[in-house]
Coordinates of C-alpha atoms and ligand atoms in Angstrom, one line a residue:
X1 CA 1.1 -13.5 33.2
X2 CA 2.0 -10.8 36.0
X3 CA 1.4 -7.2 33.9
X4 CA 4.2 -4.9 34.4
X5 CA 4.0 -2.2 37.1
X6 CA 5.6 -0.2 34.7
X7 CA 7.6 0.3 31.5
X8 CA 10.7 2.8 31.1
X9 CA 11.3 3.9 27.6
X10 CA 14.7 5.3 27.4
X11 CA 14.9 8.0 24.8
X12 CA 17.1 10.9 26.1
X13 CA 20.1 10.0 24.0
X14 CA 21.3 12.4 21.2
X15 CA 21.0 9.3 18.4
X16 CA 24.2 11.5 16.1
X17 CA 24.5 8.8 13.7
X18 CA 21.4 9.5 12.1
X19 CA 23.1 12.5 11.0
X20 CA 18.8 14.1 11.0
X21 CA 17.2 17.1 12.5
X22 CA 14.3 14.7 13.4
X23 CA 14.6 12.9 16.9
X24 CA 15.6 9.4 16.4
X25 CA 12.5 7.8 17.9
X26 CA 10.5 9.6 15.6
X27 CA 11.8 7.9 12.6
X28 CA 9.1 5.8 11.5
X29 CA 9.1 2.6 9.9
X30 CA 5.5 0.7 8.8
X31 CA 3.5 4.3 9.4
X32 CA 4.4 4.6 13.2
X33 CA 7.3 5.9 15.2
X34 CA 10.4 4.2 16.8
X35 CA 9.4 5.1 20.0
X36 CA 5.7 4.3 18.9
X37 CA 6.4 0.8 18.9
X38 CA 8.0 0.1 22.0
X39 CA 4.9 2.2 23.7
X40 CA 2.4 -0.1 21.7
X41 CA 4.0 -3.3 23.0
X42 CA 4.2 -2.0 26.3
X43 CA 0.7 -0.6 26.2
X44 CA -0.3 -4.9 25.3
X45 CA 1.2 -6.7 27.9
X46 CA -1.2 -4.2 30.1
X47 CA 1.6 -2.2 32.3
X48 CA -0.1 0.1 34.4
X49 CA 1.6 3.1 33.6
X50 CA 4.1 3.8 30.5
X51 CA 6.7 6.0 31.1
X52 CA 9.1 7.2 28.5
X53 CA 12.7 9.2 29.2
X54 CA 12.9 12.0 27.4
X55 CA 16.3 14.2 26.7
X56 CA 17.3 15.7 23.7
X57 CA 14.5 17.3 21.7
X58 CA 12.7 16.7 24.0
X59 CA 9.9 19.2 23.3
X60 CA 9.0 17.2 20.0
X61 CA 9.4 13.9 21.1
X62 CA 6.3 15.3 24.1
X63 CA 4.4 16.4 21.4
X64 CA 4.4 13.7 19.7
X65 CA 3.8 11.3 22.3
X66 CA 0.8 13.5 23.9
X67 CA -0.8 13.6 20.1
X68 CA -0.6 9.8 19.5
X69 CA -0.4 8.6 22.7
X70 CA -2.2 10.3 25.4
X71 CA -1.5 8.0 27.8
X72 CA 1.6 7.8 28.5
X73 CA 3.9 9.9 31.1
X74 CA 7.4 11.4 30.1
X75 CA 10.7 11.8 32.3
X76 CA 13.5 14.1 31.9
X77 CA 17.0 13.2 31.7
X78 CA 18.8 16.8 31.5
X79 CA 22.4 14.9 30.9
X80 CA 22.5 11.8 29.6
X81 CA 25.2 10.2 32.4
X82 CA 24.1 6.5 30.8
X83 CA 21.1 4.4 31.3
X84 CA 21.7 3.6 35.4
X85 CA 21.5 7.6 35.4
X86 CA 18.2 7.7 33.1
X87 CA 16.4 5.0 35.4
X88 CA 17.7 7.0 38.6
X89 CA 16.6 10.4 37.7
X90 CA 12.9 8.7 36.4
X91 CA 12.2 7.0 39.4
X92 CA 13.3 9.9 41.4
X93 CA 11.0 12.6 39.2
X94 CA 7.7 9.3 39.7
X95 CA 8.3 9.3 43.1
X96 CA 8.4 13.5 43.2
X97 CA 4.3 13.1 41.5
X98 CA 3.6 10.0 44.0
X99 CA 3.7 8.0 41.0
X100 CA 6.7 5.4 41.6
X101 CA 6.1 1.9 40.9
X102 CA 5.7 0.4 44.8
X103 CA 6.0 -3.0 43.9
X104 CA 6.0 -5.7 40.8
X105 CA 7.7 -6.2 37.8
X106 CA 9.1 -3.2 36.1
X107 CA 10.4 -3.3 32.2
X108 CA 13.1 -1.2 31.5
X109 CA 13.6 -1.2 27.8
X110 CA 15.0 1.5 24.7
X111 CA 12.9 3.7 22.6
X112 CA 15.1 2.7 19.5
X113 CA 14.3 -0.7 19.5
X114 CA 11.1 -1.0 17.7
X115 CA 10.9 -4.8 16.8
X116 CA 9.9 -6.4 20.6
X117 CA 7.4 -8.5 20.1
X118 CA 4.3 -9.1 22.3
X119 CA 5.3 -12.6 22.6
X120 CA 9.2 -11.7 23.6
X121 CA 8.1 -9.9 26.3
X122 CA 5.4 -12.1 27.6
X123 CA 7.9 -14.8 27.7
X124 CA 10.5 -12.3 29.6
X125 CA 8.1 -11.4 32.4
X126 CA 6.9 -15.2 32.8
X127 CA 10.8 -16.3 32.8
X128 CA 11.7 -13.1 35.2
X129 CA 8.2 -14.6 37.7
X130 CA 9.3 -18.6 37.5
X131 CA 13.0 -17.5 38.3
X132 CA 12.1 -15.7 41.2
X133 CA 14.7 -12.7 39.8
X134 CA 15.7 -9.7 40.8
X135 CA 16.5 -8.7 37.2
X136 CA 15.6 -11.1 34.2
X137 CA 17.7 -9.7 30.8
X138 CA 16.6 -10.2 27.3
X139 CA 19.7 -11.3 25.7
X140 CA 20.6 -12.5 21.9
X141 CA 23.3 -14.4 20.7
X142 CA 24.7 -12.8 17.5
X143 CA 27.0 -13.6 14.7
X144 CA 28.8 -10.1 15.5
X145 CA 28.6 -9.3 19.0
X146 CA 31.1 -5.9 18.4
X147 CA 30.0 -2.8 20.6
X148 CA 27.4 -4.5 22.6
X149 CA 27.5 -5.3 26.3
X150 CA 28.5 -9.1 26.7
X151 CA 26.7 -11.6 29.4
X152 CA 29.2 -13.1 31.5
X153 CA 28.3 -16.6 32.8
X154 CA 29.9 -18.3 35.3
X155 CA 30.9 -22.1 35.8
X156 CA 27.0 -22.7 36.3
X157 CA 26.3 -21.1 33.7
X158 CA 24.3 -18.6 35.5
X159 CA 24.8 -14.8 34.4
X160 CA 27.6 -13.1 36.5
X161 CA 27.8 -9.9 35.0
X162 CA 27.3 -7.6 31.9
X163 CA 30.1 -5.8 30.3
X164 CA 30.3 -3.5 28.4
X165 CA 32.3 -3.7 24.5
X166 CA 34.4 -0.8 25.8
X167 CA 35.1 -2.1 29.3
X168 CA 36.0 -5.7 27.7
X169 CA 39.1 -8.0 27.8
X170 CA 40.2 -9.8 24.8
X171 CA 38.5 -12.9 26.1
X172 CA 35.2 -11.4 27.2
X173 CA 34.6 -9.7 23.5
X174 CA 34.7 -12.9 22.0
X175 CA 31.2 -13.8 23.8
X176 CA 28.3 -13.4 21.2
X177 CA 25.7 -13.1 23.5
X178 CA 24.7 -9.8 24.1
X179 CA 22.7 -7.9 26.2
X180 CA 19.6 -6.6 24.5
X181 CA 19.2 -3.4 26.5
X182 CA 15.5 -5.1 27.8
X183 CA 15.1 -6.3 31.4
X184 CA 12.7 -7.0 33.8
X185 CA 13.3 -6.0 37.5
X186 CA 11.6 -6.3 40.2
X187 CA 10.4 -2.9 41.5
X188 CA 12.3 -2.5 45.0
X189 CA 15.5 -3.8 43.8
X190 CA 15.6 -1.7 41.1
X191 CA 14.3 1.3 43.4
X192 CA 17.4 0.4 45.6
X193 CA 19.9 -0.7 42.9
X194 CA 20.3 2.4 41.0
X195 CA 21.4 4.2 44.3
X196 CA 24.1 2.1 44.1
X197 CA 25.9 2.6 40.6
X198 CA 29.0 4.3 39.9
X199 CA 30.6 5.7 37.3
X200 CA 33.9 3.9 37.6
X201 CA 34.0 2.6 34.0
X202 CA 35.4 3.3 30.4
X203 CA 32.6 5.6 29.5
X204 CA 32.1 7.5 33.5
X205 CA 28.6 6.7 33.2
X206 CA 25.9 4.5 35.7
X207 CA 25.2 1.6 33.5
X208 CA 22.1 -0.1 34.1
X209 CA 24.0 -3.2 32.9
X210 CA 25.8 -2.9 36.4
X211 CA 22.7 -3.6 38.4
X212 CA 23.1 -7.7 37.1
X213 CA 26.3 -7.8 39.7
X214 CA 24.4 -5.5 42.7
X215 CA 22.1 -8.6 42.4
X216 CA 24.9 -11.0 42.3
X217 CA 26.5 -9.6 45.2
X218 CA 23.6 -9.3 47.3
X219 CA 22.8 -13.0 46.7
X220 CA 19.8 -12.4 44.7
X221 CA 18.7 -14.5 41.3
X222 CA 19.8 -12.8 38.0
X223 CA 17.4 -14.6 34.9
X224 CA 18.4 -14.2 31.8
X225 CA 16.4 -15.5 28.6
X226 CA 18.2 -15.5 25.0
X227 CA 15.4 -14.3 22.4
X228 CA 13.6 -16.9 20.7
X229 CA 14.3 -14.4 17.5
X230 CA 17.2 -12.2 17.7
X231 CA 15.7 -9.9 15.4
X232 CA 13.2 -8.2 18.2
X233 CA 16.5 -7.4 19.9
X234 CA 17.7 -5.3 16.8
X235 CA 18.6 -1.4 17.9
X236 CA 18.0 1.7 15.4
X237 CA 21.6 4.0 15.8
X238 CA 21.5 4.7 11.7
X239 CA 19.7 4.7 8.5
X240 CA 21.1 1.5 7.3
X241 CA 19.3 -0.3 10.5
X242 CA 16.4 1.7 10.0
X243 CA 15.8 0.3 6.6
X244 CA 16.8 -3.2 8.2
X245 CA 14.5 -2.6 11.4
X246 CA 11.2 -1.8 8.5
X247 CA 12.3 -4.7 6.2
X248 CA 11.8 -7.4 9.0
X249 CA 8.5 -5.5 10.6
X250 CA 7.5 -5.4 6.7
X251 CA 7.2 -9.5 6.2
X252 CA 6.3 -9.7 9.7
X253 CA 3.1 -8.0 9.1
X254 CA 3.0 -9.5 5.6
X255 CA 3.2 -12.7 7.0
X256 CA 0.6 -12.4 9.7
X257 CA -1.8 -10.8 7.4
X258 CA -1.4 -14.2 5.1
X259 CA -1.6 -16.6 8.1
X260 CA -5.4 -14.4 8.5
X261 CA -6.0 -15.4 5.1
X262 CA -5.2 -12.6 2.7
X263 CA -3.5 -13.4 -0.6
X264 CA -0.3 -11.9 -1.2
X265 CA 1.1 -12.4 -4.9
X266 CA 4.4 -10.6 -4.1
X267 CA 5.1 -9.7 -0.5
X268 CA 8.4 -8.7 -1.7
X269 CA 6.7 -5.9 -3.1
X270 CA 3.7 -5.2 -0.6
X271 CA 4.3 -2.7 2.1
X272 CA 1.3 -2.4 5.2
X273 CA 1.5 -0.3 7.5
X274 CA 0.6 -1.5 11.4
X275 CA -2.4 0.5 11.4
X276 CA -3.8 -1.4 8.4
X277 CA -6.9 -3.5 8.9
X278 CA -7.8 -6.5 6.3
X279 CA -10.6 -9.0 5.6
X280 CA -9.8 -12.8 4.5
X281 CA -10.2 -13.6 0.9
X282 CA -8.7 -10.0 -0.2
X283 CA -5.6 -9.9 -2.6
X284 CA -3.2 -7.4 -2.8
X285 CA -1.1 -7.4 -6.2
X286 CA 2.6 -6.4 -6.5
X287 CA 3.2 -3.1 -5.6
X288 CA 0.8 -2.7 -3.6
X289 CA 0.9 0.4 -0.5
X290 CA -1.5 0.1 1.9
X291 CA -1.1 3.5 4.4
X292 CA -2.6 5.0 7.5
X293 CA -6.3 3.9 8.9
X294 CA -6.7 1.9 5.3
X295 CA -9.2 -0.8 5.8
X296 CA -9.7 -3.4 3.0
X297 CA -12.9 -6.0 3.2
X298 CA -13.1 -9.3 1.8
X299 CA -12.9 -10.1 -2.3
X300 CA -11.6 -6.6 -2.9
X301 CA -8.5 -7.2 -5.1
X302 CA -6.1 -4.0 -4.9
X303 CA -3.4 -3.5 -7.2
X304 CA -1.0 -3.5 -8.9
X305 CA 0.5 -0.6 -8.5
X306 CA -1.7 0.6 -5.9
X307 CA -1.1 3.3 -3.2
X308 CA -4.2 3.6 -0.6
X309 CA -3.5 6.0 2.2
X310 CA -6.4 5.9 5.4
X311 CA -9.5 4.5 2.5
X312 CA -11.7 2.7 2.6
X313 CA -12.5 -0.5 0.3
X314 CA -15.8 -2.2 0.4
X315 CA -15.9 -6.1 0.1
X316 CA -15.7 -6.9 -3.8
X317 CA -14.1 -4.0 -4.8
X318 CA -11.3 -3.7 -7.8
X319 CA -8.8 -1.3 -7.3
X320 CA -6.3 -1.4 -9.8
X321 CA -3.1 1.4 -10.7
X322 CA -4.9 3.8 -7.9
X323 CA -3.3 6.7 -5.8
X324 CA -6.1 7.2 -3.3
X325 CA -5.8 9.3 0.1
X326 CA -9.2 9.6 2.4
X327 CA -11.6 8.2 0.2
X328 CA -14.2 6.0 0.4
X329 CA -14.5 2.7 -2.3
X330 CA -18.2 1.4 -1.6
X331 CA -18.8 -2.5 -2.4
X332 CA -18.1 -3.8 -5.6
X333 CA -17.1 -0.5 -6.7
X334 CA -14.0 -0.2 -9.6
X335 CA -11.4 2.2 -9.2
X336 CA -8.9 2.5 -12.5
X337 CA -6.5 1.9 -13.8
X338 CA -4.7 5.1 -13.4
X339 CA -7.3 7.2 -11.2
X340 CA -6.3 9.5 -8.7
X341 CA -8.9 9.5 -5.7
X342 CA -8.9 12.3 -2.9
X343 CA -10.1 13.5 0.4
X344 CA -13.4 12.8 0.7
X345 CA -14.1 10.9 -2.4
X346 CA -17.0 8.3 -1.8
X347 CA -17.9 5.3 -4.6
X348 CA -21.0 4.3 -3.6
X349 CA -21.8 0.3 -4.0
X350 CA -21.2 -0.7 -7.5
X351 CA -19.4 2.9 -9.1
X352 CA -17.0 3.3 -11.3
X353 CA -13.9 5.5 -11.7
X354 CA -12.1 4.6 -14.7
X355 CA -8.8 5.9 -16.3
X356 CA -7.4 9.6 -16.0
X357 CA -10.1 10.5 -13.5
X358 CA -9.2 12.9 -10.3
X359 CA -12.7 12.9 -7.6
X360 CA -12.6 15.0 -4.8
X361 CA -14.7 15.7 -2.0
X362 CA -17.8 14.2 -4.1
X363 CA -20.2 11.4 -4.1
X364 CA -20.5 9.0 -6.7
X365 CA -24.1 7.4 -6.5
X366 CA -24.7 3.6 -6.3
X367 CA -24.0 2.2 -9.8
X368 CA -23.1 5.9 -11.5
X369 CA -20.4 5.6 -14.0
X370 CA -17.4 8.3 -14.4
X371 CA -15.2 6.1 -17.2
X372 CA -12.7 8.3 -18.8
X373 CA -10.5 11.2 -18.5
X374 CA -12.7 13.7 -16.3
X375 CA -12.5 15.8 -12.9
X376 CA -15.3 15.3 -10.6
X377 CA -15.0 18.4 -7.6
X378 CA -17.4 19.1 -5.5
X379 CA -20.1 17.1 -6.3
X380 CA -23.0 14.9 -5.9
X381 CA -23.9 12.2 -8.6
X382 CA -27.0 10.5 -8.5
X383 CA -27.6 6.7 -8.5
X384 CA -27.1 5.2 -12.0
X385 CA -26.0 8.5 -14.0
X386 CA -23.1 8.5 -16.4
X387 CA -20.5 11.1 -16.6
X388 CA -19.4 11.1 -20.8
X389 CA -15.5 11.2 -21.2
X390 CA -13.6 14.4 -20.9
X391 CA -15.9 16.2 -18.4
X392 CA -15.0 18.2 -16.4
X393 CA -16.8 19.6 -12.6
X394 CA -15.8 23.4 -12.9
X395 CA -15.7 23.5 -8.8
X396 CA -13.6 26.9 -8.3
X397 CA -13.8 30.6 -9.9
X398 CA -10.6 31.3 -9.1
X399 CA -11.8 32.5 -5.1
X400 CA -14.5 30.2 -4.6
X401 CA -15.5 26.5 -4.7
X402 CA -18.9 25.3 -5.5
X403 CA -20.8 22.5 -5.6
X404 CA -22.3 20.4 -8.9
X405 CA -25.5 17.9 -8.4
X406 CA -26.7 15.2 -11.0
X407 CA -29.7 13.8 -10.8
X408 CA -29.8 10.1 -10.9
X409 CA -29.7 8.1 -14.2
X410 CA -28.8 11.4 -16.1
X411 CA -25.9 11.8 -19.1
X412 CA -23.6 14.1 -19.3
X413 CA -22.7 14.0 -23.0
X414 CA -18.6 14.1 -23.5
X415 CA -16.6 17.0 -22.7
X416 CA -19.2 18.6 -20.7
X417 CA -18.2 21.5 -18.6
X418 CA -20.8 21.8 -15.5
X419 CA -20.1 25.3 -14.4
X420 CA -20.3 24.9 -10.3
X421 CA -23.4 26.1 -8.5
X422 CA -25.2 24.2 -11.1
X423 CA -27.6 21.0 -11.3
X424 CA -28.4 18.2 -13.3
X425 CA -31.3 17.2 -13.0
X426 CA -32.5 13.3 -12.6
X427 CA -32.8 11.7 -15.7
X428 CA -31.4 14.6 -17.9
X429 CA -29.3 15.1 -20.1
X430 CA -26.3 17.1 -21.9
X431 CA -25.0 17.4 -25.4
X432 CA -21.5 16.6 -26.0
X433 CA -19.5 19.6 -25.5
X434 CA -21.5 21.7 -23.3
X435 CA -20.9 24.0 -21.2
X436 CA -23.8 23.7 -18.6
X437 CA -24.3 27.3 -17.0
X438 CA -28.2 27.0 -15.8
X439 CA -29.9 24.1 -14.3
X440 CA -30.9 21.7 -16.4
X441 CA -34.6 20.6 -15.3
X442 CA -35.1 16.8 -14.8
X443 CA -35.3 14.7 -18.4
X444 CA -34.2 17.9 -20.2
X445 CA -31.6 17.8 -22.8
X446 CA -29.4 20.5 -22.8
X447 CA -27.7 21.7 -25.4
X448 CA -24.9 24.8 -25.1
X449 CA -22.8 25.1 -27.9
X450 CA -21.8 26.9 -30.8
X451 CA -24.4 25.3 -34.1
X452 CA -21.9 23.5 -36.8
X453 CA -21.7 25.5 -40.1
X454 CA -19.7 24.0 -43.4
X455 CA -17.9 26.1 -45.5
X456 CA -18.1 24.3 -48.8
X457 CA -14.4 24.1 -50.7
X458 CA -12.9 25.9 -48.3
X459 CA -9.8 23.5 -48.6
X460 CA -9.2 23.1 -52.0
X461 CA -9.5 27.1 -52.5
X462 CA -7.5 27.6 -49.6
X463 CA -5.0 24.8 -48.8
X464 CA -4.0 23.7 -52.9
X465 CA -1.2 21.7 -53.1
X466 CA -1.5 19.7 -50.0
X467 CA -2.6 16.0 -49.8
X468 CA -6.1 17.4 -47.9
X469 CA -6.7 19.6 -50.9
X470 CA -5.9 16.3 -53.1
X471 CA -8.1 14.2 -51.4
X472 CA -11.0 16.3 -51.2
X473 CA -10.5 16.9 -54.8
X474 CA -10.6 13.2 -55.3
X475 CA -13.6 12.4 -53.2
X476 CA -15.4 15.3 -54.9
X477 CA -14.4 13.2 -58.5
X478 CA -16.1 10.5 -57.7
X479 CA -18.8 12.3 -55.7
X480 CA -19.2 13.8 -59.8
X481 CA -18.8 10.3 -61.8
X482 CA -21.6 8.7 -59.1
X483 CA -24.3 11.2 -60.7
Ligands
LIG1 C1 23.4 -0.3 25.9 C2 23.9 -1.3 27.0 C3 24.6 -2.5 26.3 C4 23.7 -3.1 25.3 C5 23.2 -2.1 24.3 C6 22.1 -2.7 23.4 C7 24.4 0.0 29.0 C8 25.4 0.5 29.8 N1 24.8 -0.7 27.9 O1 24.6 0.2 25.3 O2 24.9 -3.5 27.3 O3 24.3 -4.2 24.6 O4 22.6 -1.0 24.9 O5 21.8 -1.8 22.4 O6 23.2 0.1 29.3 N2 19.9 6.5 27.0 C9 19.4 7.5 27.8 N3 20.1 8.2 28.7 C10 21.5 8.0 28.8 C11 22.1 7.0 27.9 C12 21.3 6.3 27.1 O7 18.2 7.7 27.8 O8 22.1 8.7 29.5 C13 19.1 5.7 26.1 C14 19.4 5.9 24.7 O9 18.7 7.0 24.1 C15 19.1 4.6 24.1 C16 19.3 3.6 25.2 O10 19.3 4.4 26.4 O11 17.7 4.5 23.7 C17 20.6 2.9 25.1 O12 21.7 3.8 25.1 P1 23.0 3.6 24.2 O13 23.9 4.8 24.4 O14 22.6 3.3 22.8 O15 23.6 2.4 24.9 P2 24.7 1.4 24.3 O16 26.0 2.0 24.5 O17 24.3 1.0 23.0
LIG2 CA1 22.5 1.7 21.3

């Protein structure tokens, strides 16, 4: 395969029917952008340089670009006279830095179509290189061809001409097959074929779409290959074809991430996003949300119900009814149900976070145990220790946050408070309902609470009349007729 000198990204248009203050190609579907996608597919068919049109909002669509995307190089389109004009005015601003494309294929495609496959446009630039073109489009035939540009063939069945919806007669709109708005040209024509456009149309824009009849007329080849899947042709001009665009690059990814070997109980229900790496042998449950730099290794089972944003899951590990952002789930480690992990949250090999726990920014040690209902800030827990129900790591005095340490193999008896600086030390432990103030030296038990004291009869003086009073009458009865 011939690599394309370049690729174009048009993105200057205003995309209205969004009806958002965000720039179309920055709507994101499966955790990247629009205009992400088009730059990632152009980016793996190895063109040399990536260059993307930029117009309105233009300042945010830069930023973004330069922050995930380094790479690539931006154009500006001041108005947006149609896509003829937005190739013109880039190849005119490349050649101004010495950095036109001299010679080769160059792909010409929109930032609002985010579903072109790798394959798609391999096969486009092999079809535009066997057929010797000038320009090769990416066309699709679809059930409702209304509003796009429609390819014209002639008696031969070779393409004549693209016209436009607008520009149409009666008999050209009944065509289904469309232009995709993707092309490849080769890099001299298209240098010289834009010079060349008018604005003589419905619209008084340059089309691109006129460039297929400069070619005809100067008696060169015009290719044109209908998409094997007329999905990767889809555009994004509204919400409703956002949510269509994500649906089909949803089961797409599901699909390719069972053909790996992952088990999927209910892809209906399992959203990954591209940047999501996965062993074989793992299985996601329904519900399942798998965000960001989230890496999952084999015979961890996540789910249901599971949301992991950029973690880490070690092979083995059970995740089940987790919300867990930037954390770290060592081998064989079990996360829930119901546990809410955060930033910089590490299970070591063979932990446990169980239900109604919240960890942040703290280490659990290899094997260490934090079963029920407690808070763990700020801390470091040692290998094998046990964390009793209902404790909690007091991390902040209202202006500071500090840090706990227990010792390895220690227990924290149940409702604990461990009062942050404070440590634990290995092999110690605490009396249930403490609150741990001092250090606790290594195999101590520390106790820190209030001694118990009964007050004898206090109920049936106090509370007579009530069934507590009655009973405790009663028991006392046959506490007497025992003696
Ligand atoms: C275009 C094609 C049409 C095709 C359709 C597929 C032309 C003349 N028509 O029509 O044949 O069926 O796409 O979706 O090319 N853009 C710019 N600058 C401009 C105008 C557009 O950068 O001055 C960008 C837009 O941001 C968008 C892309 O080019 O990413 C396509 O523009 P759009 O206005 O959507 O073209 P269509 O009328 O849909
Ligand atoms: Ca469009």
């Amino acid at each position: 395969m011939t690599s394309p000198a370049a690729v174009i990204i048009l993105a200057a248009g205003e995309g209205t029917r969004m009806k958002s203050g965000t720039p179309k190609v920055l709507h994101q579907i499966c955790g990247r952008s629009l205009v992400g996608h088009v730059v990632a597919v152009s980016e793996s068919v190895g063109a040399d340089r990536v260059v993307v049109v930029l117009g309105h909002q233009r300042d945010q669509v830069a930023a973004h670009l330069a922050a995930t995307f380094p790479d690539v190089v931006t154009t500006v389109q001041e108005q947006q006279n149609g896509t003829g004009h937005a190739v013109r005015v880039t190849l005119q601003q490349l050649d101004e830095q010495g950095a036109a494309p001299a010679g080769g294929p160059v792909v010409v495609v929109s930032g609002d179509s985010p579903l072109l496959s790798t394959a798609t446009l391999e096969m486009l630039l092999a079809e535009h290189r066997s057929a010797g073109a000038a320009v090769t489009v990416l066309s699709a035939v679809l059930p409702d061809p209304t509003g796009y540009g429609r390819i014209v063939r002639d008696d031969a069945g070779l393409v004549a001409g693209i016209v436009e919806h607008k520009d149409a007669t009666h008999a050209e709109r009944a065509i289904h097959e469309v232009n995709s708005s993707m092309y490849v040209f080769d890099a001299a024509f298209l240098a010289d074929g834009v010079q060349r456009l008018t604005t003589d149309n419905a619209q008084g824009e340059e089309y691109l779409t006129d460039l297929v009849g400069v070619a005809r007329d100067s008696g060169r080849v015009v290719a044109a290959l209908a998409a094997p899947d007329p999905d990767d042709t889809l555009g994004v001009n509204d919400r409703a074809q956002l949510a269509q665009a994500e649906a089909i690059m949803r089961q797409r990814i599901n699909l390719r991430w069972m053909a790996d070997g992952v088990t999927m109980r209910d892809p209906a229900t399992t959203y990954i996003d591209v940047s999501v790496d996965l062993e074989p042998d793992c299985v996601l449950e329904p519900g399942t949300i798998l965000r960001g730099a989230t890496n999952v290794a084999t015979g961890a089972v996540i789910g249901p119900d599971s949301t992991l944003i950029d973690t880490i899951v070690g092979a083995g590990a059970r995740v089940n009814r987790v919300h867990s952002e930037l954390a770290d789930i060592g081998p064989g480690a079990s996360v829930g149900p119901f546990t809410f992990l955060r930033p910089a949250a590490e299970l070591c090999e063979g932990a446990k976070a169980g239900s109604f726990v919240e960890i942040k920014n703290a280490v659990v040690g290899r094997d260490a145990k934090v079963p029920h209902l407690t808070y763990v800030g700020d801390a470091d827990i040692g290998a094998g220790a046990n964390i009793g129900a209902s404790t909690v790591f007091v991390n902040y005095d209202g202006v500071h946050k500090a840090r706990t340490t227990v010792g390895r193999e220690a227990r924290v008896g149940s409702d604990t408070m461990l009062v942050a600086p404070v440590t634990v030390g290995d092999g110690a432990y605490t009396a249930a309902g403490s609150v741990i103030t001092e250090d606790v030296p290594p195999g101590a038990l520390a106790v820190a609470r209030g001694r118990q004291r009964n007050v004898a009869g206090w109920v049936v003086a106090n509370r007579a009349g009530t069934p507590s009073a009655e009973a405790a009458a009663a028991a006392q009865e046959e506490g007497n007729d025992e003696h």
